[in-house]
JSON list of C-alpha atoms in Angstrom, two decimals:
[
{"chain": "A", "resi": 27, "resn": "UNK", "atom": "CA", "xyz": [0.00, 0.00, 0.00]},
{"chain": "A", "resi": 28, "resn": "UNK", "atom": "CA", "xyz": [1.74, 3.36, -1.01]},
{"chain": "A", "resi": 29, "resn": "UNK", "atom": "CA", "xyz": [2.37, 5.97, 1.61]},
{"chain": "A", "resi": 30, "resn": "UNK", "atom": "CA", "xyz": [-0.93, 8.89, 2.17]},
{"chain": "A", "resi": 31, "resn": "UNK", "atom": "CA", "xyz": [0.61, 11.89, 1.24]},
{"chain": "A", "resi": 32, "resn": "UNK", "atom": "CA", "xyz": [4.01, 12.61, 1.00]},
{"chain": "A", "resi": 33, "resn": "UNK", "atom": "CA", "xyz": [6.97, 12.81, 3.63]},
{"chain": "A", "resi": 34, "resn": "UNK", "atom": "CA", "xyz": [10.50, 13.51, 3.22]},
{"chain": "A", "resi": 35, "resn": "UNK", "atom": "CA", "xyz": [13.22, 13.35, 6.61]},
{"chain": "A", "resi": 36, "resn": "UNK", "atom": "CA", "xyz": [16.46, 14.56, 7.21]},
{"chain": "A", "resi": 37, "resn": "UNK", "atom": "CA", "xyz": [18.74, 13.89, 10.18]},
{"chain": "A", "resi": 38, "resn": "UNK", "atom": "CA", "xyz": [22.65, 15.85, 11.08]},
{"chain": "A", "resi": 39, "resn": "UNK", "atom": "CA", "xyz": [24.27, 14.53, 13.97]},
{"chain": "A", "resi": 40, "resn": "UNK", "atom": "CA", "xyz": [26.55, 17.60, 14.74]},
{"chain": "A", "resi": 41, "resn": "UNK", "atom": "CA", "xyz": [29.39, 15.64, 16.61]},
{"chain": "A", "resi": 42, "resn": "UNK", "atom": "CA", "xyz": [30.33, 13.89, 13.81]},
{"chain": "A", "resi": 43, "resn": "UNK", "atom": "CA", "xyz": [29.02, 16.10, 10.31]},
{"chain": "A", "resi": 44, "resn": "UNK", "atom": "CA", "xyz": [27.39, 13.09, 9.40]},
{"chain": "A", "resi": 45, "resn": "UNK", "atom": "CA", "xyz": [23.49, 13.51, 7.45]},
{"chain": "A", "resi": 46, "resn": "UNK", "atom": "CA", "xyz": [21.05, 10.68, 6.85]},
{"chain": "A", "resi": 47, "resn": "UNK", "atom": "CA", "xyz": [17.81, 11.16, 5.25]},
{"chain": "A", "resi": 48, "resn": "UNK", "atom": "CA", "xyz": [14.83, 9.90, 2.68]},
{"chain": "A", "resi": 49, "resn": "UNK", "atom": "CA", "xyz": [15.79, 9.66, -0.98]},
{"chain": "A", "resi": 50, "resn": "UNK", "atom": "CA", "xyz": [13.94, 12.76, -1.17]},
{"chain": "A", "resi": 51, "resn": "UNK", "atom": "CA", "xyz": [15.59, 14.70, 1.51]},
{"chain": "A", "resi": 52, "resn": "UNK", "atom": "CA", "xyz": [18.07, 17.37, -0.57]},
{"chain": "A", "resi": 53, "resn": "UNK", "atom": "CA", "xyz": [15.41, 17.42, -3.27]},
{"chain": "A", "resi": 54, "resn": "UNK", "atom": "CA", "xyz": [11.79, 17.79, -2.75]},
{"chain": "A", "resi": 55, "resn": "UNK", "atom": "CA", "xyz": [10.67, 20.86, -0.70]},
{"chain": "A", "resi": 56, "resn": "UNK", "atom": "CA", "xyz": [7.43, 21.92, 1.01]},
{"chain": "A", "resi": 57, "resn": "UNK", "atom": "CA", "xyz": [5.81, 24.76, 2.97]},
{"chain": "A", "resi": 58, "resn": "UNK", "atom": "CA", "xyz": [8.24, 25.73, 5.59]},
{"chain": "A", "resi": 59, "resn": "UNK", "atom": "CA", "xyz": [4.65, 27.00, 7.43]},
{"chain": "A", "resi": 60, "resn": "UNK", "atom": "CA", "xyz": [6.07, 28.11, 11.13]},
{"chain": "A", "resi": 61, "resn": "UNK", "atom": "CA", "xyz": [10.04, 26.09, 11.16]},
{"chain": "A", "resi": 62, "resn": "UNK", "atom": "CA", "xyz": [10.92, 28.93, 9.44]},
{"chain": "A", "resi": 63, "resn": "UNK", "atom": "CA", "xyz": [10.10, 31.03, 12.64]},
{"chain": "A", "resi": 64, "resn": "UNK", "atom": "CA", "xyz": [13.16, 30.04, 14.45]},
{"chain": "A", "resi": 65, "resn": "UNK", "atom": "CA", "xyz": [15.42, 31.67, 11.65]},
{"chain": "A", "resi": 66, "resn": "UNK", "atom": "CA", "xyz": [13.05, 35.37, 11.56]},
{"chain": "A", "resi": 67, "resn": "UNK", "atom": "CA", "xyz": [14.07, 34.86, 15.39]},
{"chain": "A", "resi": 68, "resn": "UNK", "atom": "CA", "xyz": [17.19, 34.52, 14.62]},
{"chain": "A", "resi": 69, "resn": "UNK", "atom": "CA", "xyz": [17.98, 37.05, 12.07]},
{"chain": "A", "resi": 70, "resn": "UNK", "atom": "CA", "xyz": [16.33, 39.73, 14.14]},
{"chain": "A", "resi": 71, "resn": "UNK", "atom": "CA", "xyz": [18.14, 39.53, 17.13]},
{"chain": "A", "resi": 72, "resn": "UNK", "atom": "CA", "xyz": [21.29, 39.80, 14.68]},
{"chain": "A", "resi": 73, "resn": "UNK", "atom": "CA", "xyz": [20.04, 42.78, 13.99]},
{"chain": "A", "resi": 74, "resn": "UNK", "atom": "CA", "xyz": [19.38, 43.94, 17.42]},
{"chain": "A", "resi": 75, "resn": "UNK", "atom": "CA", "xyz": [23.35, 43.17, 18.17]},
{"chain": "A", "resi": 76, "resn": "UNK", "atom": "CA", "xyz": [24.73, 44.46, 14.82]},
{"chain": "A", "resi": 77, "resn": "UNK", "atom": "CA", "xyz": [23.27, 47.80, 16.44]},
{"chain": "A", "resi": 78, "resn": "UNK", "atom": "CA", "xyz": [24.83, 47.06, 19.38]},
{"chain": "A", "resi": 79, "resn": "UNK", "atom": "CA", "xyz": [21.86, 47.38, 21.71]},
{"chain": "A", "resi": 80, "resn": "UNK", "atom": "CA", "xyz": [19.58, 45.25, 23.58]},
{"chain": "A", "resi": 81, "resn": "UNK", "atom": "CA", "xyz": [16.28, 43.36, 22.70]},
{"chain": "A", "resi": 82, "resn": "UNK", "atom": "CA", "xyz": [13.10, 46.55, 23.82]},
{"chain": "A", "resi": 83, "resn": "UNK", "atom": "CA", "xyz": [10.55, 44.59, 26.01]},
{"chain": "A", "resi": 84, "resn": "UNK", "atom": "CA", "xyz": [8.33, 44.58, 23.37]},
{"chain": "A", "resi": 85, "resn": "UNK", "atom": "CA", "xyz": [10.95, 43.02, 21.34]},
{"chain": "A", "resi": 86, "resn": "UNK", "atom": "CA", "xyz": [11.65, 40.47, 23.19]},
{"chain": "A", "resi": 87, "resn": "UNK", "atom": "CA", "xyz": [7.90, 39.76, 23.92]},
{"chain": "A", "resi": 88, "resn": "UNK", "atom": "CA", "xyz": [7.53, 39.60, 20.28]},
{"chain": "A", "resi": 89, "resn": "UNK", "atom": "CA", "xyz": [9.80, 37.14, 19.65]},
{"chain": "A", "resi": 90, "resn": "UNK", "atom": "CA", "xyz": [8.36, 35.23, 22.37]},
{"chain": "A", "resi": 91, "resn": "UNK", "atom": "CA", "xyz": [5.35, 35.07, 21.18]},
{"chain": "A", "resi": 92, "resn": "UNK", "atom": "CA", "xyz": [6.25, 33.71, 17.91]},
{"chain": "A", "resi": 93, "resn": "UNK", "atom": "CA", "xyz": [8.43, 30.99, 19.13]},
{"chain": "A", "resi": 94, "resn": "UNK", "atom": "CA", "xyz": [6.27, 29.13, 22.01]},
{"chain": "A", "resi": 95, "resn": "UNK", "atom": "CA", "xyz": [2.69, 30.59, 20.72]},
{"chain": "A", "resi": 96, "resn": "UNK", "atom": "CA", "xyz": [3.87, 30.06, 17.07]},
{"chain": "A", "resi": 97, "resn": "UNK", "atom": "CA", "xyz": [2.07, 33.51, 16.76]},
{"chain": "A", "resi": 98, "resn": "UNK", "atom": "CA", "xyz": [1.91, 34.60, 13.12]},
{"chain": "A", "resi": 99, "resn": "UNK", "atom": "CA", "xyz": [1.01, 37.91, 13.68]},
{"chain": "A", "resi": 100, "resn": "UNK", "atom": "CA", "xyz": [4.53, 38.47, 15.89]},
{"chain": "A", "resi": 101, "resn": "UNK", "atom": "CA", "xyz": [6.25, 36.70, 12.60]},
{"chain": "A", "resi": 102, "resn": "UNK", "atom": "CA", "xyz": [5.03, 39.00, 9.97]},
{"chain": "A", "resi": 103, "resn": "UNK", "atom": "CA", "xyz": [5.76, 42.04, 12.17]},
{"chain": "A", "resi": 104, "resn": "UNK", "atom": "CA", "xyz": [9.77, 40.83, 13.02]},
{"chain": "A", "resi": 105, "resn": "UNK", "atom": "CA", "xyz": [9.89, 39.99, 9.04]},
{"chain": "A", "resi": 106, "resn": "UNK", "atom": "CA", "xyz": [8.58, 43.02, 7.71]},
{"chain": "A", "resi": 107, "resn": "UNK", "atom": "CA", "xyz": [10.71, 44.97, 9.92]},
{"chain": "A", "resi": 108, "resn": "UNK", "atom": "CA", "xyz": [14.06, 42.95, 8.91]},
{"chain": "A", "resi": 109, "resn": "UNK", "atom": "CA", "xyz": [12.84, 43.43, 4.68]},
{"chain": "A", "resi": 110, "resn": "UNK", "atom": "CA", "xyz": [10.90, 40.93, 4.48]},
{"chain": "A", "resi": 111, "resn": "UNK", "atom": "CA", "xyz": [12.28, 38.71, 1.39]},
{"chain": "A", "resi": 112, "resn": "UNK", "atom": "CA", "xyz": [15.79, 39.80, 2.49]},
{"chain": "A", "resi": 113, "resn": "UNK", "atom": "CA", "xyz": [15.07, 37.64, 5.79]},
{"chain": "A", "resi": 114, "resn": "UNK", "atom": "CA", "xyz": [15.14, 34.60, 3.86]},
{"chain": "A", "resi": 115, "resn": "UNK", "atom": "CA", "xyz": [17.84, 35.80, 1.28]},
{"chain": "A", "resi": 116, "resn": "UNK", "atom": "CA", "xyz": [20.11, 36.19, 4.43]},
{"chain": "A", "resi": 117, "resn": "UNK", "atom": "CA", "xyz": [18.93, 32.54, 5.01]},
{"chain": "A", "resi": 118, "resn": "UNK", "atom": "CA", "xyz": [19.91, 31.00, 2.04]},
{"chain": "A", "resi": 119, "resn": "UNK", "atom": "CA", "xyz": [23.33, 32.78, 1.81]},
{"chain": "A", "resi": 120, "resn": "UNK", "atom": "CA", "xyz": [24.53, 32.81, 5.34]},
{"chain": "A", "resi": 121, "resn": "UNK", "atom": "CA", "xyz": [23.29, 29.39, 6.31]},
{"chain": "A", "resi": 122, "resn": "UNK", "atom": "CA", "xyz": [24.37, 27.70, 3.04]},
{"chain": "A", "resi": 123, "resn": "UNK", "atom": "CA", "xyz": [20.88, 26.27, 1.88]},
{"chain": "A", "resi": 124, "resn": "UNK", "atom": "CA", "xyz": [20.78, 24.54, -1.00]},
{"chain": "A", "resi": 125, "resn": "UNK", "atom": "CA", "xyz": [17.55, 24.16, -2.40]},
{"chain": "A", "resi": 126, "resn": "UNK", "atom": "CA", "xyz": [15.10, 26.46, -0.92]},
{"chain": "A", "resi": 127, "resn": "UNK", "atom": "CA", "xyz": [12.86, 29.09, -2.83]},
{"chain": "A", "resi": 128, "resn": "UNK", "atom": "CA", "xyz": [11.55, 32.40, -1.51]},
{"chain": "A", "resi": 129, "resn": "UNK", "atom": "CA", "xyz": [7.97, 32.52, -2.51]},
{"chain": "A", "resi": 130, "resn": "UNK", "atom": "CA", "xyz": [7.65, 36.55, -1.99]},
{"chain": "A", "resi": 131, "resn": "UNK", "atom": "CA", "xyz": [5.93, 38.19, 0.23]},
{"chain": "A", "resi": 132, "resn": "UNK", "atom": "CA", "xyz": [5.27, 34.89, 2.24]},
{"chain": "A", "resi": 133, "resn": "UNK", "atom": "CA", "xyz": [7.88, 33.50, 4.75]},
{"chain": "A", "resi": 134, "resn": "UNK", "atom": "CA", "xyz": [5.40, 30.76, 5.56]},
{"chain": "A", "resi": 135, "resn": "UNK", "atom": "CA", "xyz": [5.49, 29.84, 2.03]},
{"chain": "A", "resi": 136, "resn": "UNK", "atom": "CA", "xyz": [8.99, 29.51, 1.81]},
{"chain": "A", "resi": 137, "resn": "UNK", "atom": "CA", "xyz": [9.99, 26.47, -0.18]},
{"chain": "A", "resi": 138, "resn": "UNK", "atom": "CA", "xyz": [12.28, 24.37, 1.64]},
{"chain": "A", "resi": 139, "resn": "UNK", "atom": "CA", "xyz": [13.70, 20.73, 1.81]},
{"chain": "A", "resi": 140, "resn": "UNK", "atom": "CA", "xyz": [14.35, 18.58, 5.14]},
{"chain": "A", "resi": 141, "resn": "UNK", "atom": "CA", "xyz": [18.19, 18.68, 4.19]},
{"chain": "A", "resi": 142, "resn": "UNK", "atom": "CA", "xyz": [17.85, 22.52, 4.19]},
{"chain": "A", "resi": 143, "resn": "UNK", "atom": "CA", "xyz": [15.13, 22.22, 7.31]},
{"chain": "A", "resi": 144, "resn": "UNK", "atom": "CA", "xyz": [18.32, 20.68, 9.45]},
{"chain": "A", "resi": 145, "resn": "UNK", "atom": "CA", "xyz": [20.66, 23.14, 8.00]},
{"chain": "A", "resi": 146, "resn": "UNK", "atom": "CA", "xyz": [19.06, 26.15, 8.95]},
{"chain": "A", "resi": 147, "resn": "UNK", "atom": "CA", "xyz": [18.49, 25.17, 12.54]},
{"chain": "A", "resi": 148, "resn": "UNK", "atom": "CA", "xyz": [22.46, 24.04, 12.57]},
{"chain": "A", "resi": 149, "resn": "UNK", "atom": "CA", "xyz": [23.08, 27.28, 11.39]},
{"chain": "A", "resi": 150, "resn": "UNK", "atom": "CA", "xyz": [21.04, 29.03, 13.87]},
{"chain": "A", "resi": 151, "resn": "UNK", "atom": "CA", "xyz": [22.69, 26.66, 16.66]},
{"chain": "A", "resi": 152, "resn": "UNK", "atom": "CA", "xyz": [26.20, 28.00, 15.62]},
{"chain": "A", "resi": 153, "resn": "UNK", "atom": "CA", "xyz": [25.16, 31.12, 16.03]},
{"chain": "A", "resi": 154, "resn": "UNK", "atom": "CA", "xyz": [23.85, 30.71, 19.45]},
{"chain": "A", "resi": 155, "resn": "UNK", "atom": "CA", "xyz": [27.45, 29.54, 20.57]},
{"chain": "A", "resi": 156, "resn": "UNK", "atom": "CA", "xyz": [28.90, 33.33, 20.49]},
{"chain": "A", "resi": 157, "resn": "UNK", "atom": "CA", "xyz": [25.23, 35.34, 20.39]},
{"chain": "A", "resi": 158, "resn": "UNK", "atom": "CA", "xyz": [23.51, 35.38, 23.83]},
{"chain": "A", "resi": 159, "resn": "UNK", "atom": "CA", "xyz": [20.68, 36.87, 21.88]},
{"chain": "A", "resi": 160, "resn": "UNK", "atom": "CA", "xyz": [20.52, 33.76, 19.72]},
{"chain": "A", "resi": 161, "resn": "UNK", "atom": "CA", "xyz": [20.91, 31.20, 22.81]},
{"chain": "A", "resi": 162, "resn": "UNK", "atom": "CA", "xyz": [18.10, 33.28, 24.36]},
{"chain": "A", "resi": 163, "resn": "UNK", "atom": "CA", "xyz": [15.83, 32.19, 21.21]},
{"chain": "A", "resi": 164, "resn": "UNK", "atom": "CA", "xyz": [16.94, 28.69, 20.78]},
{"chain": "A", "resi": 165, "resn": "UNK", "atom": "CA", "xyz": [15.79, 28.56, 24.59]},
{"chain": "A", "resi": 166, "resn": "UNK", "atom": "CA", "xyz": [12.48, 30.02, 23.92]},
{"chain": "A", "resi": 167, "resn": "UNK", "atom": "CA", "xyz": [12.32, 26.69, 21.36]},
{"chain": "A", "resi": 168, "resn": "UNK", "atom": "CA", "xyz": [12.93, 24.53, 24.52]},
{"chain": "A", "resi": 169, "resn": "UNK", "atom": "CA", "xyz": [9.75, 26.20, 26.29]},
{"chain": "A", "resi": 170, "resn": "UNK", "atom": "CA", "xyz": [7.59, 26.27, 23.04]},
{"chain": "A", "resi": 171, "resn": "UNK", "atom": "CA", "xyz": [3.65, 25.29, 24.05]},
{"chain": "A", "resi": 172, "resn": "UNK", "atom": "CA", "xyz": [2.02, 22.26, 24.44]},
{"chain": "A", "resi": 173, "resn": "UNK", "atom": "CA", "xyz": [0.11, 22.70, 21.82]},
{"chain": "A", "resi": 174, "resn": "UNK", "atom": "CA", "xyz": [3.41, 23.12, 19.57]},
{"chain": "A", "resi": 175, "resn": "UNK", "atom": "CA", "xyz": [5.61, 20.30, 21.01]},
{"chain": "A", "resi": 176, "resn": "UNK", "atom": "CA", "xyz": [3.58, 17.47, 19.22]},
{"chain": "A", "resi": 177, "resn": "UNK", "atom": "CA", "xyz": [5.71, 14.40, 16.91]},
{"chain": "A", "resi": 178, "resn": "UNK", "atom": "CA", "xyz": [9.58, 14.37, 17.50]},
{"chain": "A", "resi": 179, "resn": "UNK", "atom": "CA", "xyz": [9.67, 15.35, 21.54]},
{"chain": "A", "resi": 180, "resn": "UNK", "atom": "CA", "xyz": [7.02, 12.93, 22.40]},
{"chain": "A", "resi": 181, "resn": "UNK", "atom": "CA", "xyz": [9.01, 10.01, 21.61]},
{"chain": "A", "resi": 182, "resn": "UNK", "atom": "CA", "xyz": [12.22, 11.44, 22.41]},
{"chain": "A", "resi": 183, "resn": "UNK", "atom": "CA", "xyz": [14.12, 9.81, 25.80]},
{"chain": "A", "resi": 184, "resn": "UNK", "atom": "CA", "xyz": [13.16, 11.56, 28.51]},
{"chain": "A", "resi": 185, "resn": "UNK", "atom": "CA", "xyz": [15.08, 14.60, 29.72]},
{"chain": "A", "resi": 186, "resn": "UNK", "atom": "CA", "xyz": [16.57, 15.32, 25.76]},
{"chain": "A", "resi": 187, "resn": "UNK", "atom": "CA", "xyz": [15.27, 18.71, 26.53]},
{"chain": "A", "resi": 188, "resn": "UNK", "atom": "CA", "xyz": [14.69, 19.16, 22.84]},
{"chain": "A", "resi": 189, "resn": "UNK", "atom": "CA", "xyz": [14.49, 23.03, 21.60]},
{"chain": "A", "resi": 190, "resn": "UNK", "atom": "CA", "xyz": [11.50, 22.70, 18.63]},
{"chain": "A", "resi": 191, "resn": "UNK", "atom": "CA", "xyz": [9.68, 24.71, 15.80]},
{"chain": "A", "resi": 192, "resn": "UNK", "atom": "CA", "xyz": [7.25, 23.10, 14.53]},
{"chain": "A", "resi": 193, "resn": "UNK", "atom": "CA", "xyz": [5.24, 23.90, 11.77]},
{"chain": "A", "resi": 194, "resn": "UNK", "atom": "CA", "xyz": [1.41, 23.12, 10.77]},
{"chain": "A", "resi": 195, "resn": "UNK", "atom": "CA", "xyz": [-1.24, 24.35, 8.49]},
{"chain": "A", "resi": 196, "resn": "UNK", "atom": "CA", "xyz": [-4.70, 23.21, 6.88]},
{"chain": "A", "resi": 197, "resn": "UNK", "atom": "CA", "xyz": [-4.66, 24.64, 3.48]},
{"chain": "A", "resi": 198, "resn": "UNK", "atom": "CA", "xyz": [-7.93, 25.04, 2.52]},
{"chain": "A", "resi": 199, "resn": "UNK", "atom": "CA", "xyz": [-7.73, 25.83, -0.73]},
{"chain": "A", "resi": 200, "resn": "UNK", "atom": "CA", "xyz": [-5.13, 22.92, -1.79]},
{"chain": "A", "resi": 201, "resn": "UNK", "atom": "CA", "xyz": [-7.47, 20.49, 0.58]},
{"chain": "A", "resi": 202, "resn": "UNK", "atom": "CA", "xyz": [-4.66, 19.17, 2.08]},
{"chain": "A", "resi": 203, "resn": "UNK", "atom": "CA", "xyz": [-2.32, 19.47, 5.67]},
{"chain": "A", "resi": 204, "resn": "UNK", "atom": "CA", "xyz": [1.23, 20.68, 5.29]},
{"chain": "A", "resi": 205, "resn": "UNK", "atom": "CA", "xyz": [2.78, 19.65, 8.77]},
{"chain": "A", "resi": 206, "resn": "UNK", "atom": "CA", "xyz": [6.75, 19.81, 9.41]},
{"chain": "A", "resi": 207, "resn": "UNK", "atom": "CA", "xyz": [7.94, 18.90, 12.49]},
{"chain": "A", "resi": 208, "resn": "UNK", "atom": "CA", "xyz": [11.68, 20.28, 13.32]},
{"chain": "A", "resi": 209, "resn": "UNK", "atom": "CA", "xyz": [13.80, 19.53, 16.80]},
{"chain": "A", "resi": 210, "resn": "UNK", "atom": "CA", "xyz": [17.13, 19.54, 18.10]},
{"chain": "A", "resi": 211, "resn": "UNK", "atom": "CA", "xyz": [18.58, 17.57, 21.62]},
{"chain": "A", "resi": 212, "resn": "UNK", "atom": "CA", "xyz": [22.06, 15.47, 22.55]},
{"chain": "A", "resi": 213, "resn": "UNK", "atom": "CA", "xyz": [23.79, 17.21, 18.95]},
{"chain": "A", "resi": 214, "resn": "UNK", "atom": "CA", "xyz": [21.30, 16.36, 16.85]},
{"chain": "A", "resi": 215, "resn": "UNK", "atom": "CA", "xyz": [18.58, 18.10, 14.41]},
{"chain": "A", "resi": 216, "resn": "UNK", "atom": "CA", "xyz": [15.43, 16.12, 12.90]},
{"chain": "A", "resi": 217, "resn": "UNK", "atom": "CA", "xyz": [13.45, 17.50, 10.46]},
{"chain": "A", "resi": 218, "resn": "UNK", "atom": "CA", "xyz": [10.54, 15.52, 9.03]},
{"chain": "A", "resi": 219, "resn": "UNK", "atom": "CA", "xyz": [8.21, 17.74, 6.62]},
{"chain": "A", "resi": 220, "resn": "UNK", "atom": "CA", "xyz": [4.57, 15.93, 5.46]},
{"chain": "A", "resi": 221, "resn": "UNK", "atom": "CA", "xyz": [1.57, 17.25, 3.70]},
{"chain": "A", "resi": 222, "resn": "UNK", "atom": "CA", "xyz": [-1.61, 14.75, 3.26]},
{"chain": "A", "resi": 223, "resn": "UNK", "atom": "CA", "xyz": [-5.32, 14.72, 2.63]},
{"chain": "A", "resi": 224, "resn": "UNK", "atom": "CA", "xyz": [-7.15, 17.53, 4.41]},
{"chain": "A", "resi": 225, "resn": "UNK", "atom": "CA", "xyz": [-9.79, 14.71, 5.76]},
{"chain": "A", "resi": 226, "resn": "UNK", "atom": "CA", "xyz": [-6.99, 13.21, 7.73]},
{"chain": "A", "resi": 227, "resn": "UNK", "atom": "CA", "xyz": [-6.38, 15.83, 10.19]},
{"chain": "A", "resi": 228, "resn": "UNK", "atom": "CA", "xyz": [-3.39, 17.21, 11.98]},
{"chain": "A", "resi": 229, "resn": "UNK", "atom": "CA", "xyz": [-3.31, 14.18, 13.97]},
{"chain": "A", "resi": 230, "resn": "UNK", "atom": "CA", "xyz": [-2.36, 12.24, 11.10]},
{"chain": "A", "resi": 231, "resn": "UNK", "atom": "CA", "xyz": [1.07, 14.25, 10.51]},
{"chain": "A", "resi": 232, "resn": "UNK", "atom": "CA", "xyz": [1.92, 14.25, 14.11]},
{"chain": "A", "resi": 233, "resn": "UNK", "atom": "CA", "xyz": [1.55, 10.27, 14.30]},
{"chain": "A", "resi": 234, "resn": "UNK", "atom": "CA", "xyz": [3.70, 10.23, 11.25]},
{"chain": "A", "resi": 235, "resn": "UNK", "atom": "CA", "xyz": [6.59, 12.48, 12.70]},
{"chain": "A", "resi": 236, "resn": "UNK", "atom": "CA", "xyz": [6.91, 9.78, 15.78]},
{"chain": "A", "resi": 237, "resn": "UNK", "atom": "CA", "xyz": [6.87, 7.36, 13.80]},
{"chain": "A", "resi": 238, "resn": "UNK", "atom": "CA", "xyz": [10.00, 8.68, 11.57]},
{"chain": "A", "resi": 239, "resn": "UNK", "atom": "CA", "xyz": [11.43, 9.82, 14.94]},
{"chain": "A", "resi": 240, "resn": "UNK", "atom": "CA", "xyz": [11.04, 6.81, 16.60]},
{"chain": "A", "resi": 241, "resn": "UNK", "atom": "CA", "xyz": [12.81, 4.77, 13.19]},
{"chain": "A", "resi": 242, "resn": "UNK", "atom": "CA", "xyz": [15.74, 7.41, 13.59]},
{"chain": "A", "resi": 243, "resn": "UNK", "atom": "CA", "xyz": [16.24, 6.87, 17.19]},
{"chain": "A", "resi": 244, "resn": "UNK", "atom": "CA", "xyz": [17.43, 3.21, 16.31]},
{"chain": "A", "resi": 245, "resn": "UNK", "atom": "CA", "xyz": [20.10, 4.43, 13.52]},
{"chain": "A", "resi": 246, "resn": "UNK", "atom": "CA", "xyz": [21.56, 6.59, 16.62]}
]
């Protein structure tokens, strides 16, 4: 029986450099939807320091927002004030991604593949080595929601303290869920991006990020 949907995975274990992934992982792209939240995070606090100042409250609450309430309104405000499209040109060139394609206008739109999913978070982990700024984000992404911490932490050991940004979306007018589930614990990034049948429900693409991330766990 062929798989509902499609699904493509991607894993980079930091120690050692080395990436394993579906055929499809370097190649096929989807939605980014809200993953892509943890780089317009990232990119504006880079910002913020390359003015050498410190995040405003409302800044900072901002940012916030977006990462553990996955607000979109907080997202569209951070990207329009950092150019918009030049957010994710900065994302391509400074994180080395490969394959992924603004769609303008719309970061949650953003075409990107799982190699590129893992890349960007690597990128945005290297960062948070010398930017306090940038740790203080990727530690928002340990405190993310319930709501927002569904598929790779639920079957993760316990106390990986993973930092995640999900992403999740009904599209209406394509009938169909684009899910992407993206985490990072212990040196290593998953990324496992789905879309699927509307009629299955969000459910459907959390049950089949577990199941990827519970597959990985016994390569590692």
């Amino acid at each position: 029986v062929p798989p509902i949907g499609w699904t493509a995975w991607s894993l980079y274990l930091l120690d050692s450099g080395e990436r394993f992934g579906s055929t499809n992982a370097a190649t096929e792209r989807n939605n980014t939807e809200s993953m892509i939240k943890a780089w317009i995070g990232t990119d504006y606090v880079a910002g913020v320091e390359s003015e050498g100042r410190e995040l405003t409250g409302s800044e900072r609450a901002a940012i916030s927002a977006m990462i553990r309430l996955s607000d979109d309104n907080a997202a569209e405000t951070l990207y329009q004030f950092r150019g918009a499209d030049a957010v994710i040109k900065r994302l391509i060139s400074e994180c080395g991604l490969k394959a992924t394609v603004i769609v303008p206008g719309f970061w949650s739109y953003t075409q990107i593949t799982a190699d590129d999913a893992v890349t960007m978070m690597a990128c945005v982990l290297g960062r948070s080595a010398t930017s306090p700024l940038t740790a203080w984000v990727v530690d928002e992404m340990r405190h993310v929601a319930p709501d927002g911490m569904f598929g790779i932490p639920q079957v993760l050991p316990a106390g990986s303290d993973p930092a995640v940004k999900n992403g999740w979306t009904l599209q209406s007018a394509e009938n169909r869920w684009r899910l992407n589930c993206l985490a990072t614990w212990d040196n290593r990034i998953l990324a496992v991006l789905t879309w699927y049948p509307a009629k299955l429900g969000q459910a459907h693409g959390e049950s089949v990020c577990r199941d990827v991330t519970e597959q990985v766990l016994t390569l590692i």
